[in-house]
JSON list of C-alpha atoms in Angstrom, two decimals:
[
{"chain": "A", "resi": 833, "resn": "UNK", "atom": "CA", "xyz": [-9.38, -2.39, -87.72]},
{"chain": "A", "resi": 834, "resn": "UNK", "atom": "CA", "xyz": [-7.90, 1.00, -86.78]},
{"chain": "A", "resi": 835, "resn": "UNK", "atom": "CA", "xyz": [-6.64, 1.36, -91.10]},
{"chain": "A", "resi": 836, "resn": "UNK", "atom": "CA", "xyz": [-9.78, 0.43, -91.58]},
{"chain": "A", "resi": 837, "resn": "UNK", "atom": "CA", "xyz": [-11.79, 3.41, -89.84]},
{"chain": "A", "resi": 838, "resn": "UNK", "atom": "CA", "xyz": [-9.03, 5.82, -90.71]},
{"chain": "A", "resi": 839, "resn": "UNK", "atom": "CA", "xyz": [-9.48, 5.00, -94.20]},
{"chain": "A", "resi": 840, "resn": "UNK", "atom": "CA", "xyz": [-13.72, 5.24, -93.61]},
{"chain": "A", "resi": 841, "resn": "UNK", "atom": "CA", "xyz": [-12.99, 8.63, -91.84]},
{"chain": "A", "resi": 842, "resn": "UNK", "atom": "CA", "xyz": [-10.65, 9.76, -94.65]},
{"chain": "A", "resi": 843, "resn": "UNK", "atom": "CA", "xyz": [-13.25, 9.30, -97.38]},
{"chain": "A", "resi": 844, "resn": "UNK", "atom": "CA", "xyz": [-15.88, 11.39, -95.45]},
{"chain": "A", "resi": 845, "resn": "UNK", "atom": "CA", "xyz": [-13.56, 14.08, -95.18]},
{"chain": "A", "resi": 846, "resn": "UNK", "atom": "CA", "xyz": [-12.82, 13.87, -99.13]},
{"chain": "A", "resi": 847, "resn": "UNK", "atom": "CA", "xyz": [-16.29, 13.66, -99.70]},
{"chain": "A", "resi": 848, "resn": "UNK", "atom": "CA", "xyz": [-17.33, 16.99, -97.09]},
{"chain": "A", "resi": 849, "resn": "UNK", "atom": "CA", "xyz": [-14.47, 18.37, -98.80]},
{"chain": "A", "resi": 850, "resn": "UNK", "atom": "CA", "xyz": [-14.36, 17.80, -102.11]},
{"chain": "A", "resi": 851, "resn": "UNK", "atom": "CA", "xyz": [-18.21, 17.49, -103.08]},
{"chain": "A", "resi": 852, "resn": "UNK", "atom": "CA", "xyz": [-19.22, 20.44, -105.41]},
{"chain": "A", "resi": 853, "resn": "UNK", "atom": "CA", "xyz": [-21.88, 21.56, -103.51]},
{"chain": "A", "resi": 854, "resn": "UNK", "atom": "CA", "xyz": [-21.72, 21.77, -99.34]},
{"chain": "A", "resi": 855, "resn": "UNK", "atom": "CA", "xyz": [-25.03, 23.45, -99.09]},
{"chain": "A", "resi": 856, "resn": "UNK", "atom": "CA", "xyz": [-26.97, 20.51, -100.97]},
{"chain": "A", "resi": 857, "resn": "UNK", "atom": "CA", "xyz": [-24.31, 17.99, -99.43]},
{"chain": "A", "resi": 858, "resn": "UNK", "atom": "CA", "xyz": [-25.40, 19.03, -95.87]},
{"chain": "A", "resi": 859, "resn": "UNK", "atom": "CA", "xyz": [-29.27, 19.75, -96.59]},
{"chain": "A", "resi": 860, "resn": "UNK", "atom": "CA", "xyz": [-30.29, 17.42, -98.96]},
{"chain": "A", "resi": 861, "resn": "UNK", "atom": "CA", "xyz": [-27.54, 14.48, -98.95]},
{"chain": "A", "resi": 862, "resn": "UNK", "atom": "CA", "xyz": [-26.69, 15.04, -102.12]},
{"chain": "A", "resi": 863, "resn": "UNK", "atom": "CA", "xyz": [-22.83, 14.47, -102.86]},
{"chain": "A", "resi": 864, "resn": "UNK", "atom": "CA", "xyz": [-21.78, 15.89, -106.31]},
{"chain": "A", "resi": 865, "resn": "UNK", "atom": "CA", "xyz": [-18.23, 15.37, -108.26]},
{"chain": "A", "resi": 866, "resn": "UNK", "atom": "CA", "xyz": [-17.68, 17.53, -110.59]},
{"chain": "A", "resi": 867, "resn": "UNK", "atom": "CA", "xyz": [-13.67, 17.23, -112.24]},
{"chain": "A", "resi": 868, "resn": "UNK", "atom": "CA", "xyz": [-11.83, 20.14, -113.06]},
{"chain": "A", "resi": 869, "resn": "UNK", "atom": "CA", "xyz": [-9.05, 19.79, -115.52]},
{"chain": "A", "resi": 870, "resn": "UNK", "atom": "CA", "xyz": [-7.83, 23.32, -115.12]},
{"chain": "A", "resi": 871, "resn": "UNK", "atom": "CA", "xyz": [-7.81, 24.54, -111.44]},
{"chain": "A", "resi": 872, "resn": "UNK", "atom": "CA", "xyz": [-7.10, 28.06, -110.21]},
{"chain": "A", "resi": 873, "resn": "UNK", "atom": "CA", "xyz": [-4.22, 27.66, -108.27]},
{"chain": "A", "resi": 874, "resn": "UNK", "atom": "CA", "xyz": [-4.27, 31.18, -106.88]},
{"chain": "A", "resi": 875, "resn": "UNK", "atom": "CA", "xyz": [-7.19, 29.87, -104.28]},
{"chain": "A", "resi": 876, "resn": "UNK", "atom": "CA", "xyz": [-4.75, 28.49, -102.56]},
{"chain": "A", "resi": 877, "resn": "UNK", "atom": "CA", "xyz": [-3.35, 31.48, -101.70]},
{"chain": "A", "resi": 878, "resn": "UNK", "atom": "CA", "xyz": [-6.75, 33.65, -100.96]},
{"chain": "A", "resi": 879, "resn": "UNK", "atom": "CA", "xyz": [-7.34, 34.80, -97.53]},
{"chain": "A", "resi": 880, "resn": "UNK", "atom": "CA", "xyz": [-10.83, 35.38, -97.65]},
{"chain": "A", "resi": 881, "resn": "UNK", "atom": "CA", "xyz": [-11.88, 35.12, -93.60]},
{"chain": "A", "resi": 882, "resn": "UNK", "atom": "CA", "xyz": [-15.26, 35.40, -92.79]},
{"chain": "A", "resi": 883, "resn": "UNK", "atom": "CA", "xyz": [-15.66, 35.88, -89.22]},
{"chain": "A", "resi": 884, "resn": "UNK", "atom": "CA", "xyz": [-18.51, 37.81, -89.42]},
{"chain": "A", "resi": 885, "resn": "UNK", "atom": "CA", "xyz": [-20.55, 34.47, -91.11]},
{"chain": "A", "resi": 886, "resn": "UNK", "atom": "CA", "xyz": [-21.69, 31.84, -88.86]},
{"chain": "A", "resi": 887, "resn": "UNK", "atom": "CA", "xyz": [-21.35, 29.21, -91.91]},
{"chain": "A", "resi": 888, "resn": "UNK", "atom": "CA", "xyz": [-17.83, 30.17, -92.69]},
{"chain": "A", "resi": 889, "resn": "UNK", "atom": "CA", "xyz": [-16.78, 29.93, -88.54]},
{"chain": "A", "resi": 890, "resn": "UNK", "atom": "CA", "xyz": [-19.25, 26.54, -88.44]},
{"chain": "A", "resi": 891, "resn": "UNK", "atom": "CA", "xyz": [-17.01, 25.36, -91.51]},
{"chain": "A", "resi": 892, "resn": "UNK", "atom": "CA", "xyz": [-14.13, 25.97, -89.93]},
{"chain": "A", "resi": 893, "resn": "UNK", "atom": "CA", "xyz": [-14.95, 24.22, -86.52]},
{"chain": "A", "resi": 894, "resn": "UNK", "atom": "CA", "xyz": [-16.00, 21.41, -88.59]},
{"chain": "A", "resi": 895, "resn": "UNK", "atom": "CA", "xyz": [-12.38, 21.16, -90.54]},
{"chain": "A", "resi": 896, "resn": "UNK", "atom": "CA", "xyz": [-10.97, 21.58, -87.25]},
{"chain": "A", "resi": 897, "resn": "UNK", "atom": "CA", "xyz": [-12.77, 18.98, -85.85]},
{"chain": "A", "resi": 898, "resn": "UNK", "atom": "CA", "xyz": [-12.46, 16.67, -88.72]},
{"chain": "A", "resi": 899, "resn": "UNK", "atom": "CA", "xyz": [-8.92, 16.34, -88.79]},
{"chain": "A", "resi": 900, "resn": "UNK", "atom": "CA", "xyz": [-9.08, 16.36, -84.89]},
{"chain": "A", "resi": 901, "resn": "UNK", "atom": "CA", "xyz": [-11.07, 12.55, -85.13]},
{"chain": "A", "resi": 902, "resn": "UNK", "atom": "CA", "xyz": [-8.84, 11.62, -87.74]},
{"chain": "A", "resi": 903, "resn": "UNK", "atom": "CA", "xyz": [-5.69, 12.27, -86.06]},
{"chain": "A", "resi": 904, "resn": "UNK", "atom": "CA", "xyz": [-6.99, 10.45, -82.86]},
{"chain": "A", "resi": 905, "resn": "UNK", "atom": "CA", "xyz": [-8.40, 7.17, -84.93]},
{"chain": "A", "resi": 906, "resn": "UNK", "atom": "CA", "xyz": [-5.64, 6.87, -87.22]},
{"chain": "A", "resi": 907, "resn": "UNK", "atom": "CA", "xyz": [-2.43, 7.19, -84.10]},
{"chain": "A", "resi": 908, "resn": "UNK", "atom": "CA", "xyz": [-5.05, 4.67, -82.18]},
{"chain": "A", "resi": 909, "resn": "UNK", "atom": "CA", "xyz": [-5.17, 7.75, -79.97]},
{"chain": "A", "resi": 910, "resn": "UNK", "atom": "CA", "xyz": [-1.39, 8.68, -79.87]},
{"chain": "A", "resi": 911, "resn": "UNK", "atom": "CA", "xyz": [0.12, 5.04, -80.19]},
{"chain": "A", "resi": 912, "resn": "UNK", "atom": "CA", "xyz": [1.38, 5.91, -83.60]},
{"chain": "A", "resi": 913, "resn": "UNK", "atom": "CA", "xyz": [3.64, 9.19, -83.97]},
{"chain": "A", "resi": 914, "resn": "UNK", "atom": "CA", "xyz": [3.69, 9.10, -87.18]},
{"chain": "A", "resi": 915, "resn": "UNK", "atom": "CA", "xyz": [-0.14, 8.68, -88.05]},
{"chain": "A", "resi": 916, "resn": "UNK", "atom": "CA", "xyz": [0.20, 12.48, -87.12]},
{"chain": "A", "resi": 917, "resn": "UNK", "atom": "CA", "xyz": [2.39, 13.40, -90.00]},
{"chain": "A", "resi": 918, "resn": "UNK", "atom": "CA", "xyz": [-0.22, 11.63, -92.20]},
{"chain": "A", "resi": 919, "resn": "UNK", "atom": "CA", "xyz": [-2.87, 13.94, -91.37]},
{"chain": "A", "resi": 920, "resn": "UNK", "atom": "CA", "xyz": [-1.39, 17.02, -91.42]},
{"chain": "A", "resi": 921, "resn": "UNK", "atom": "CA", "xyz": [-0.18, 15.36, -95.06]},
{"chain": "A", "resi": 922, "resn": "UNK", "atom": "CA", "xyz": [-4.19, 14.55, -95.76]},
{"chain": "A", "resi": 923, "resn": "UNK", "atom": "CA", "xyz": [-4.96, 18.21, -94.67]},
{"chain": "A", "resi": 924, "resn": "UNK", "atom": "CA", "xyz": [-3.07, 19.65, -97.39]},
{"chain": "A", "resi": 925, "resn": "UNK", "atom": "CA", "xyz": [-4.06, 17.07, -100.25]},
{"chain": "A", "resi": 926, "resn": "UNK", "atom": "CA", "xyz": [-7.66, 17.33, -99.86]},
{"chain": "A", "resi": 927, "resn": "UNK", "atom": "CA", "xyz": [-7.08, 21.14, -99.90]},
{"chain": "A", "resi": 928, "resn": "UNK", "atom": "CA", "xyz": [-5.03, 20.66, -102.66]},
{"chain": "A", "resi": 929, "resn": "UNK", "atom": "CA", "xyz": [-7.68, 18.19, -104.42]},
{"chain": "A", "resi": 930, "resn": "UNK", "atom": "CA", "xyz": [-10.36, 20.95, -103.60]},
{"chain": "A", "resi": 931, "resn": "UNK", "atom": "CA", "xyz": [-9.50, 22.49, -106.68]},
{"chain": "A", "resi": 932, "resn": "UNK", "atom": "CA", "xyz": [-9.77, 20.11, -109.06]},
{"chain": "A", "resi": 933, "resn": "UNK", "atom": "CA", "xyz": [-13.76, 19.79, -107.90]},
{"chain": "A", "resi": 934, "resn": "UNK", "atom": "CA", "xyz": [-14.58, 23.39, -108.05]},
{"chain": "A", "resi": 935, "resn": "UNK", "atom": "CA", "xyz": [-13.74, 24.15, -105.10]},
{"chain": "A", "resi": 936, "resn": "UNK", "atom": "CA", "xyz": [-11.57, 26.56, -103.21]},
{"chain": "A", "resi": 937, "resn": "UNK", "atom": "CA", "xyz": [-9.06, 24.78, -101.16]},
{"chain": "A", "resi": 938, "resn": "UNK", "atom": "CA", "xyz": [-6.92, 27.54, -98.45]},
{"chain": "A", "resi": 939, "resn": "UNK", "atom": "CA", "xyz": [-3.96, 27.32, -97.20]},
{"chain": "A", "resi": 940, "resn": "UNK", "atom": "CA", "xyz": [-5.32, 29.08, -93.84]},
{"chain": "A", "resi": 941, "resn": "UNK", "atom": "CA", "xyz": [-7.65, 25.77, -93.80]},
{"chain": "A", "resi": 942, "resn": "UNK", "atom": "CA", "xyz": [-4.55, 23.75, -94.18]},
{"chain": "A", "resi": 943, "resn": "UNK", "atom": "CA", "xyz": [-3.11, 25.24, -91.15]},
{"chain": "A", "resi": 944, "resn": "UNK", "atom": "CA", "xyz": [-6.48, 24.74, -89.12]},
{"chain": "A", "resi": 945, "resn": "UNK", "atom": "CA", "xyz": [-6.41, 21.17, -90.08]},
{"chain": "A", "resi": 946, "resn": "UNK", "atom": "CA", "xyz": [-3.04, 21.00, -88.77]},
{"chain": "A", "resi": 947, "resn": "UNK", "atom": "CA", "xyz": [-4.01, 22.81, -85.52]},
{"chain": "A", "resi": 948, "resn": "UNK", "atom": "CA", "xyz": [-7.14, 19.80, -85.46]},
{"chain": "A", "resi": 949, "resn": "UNK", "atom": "CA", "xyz": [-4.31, 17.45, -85.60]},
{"chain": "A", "resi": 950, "resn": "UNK", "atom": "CA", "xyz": [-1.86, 19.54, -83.09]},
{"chain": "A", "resi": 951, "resn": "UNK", "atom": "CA", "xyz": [-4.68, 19.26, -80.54]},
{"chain": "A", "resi": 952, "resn": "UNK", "atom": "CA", "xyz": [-5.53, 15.76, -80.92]},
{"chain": "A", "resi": 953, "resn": "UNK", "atom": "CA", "xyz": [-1.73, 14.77, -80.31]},
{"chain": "A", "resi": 954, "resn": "UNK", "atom": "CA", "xyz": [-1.37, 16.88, -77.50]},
{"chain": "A", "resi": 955, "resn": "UNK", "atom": "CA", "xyz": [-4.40, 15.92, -75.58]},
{"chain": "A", "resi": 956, "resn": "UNK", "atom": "CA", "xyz": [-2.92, 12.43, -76.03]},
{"chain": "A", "resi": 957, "resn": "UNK", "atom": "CA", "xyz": [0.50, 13.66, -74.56]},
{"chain": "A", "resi": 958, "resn": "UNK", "atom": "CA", "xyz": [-1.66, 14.83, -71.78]},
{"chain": "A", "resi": 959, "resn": "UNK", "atom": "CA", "xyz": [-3.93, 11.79, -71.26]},
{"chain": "A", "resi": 960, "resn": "UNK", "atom": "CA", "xyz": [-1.56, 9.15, -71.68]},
{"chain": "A", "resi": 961, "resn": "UNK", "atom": "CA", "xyz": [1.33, 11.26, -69.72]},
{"chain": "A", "resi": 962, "resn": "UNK", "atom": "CA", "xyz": [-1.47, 10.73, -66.69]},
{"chain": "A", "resi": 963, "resn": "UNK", "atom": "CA", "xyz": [-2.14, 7.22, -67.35]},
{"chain": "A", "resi": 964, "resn": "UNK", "atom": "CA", "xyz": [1.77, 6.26, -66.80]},
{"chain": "A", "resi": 965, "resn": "UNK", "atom": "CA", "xyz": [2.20, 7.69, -63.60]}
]
């Protein structure tokens, strides 16, 4: 059961991610694939921070706490090590996959993924290091 609903999970994160569109995604429900053959593989590598936009820092929170649930569901909240590994891995391919759907996958969003994922494991360090004493 726990594959299963990682799996679940992991396709809503491809889709939030890699749906052409997030405005009509999010508004309207629309999800739209659009394949490009020839990405721009200098987005990667853009550091384009926003902090002033309330979208851009929602967007964030929400990769954050995307990869956060996915760490948790797919470790069965910190029983599997190595289910951690596999989402930081996830992180970076959907970033990665980002541009080959016109859109701009970041390696700074790789990293915040990562830091979803850092949290998730620690706060199961911390909750299960309770629960054995």
């Amino acid at each position: 059961m726990r594959i299963f609903i990682t799996f679940l999970w992991a396709i809503v994160l491809f889709v939030f991610t890699c749906s052409v569109n997030f405005h009509l995604l999010i508004k309207y429900h629309i999800v739209d694939f659009k394949f490009n053959p020839t990405p721009d593989w200098s987005e990667l590598m853009k550091f384009d921070f926003q902090w002033s936009s309330k979208e851009w820092i929602l967007r964030k929170i929400g990769h954050l706490a995307g990869f956060f649930i996915l760490a948790l569901i797919s470790s069965a909240f910190g029983k599997y090590k190595s289910a951690f590994y596999f989402s930081v891995i996830y992180a970076a391919t959907t970033e990665i996959l980002q541009l080959f759907f016109f859109r701009g996958g970041r390696i700074y969003d790789v990293i915040n993924d990562s830091f979803g994922v850092l949290l998730a494991y620690l706060m199961c360090l911390i909750v299960f290091r309770r629960k054995s004493r």
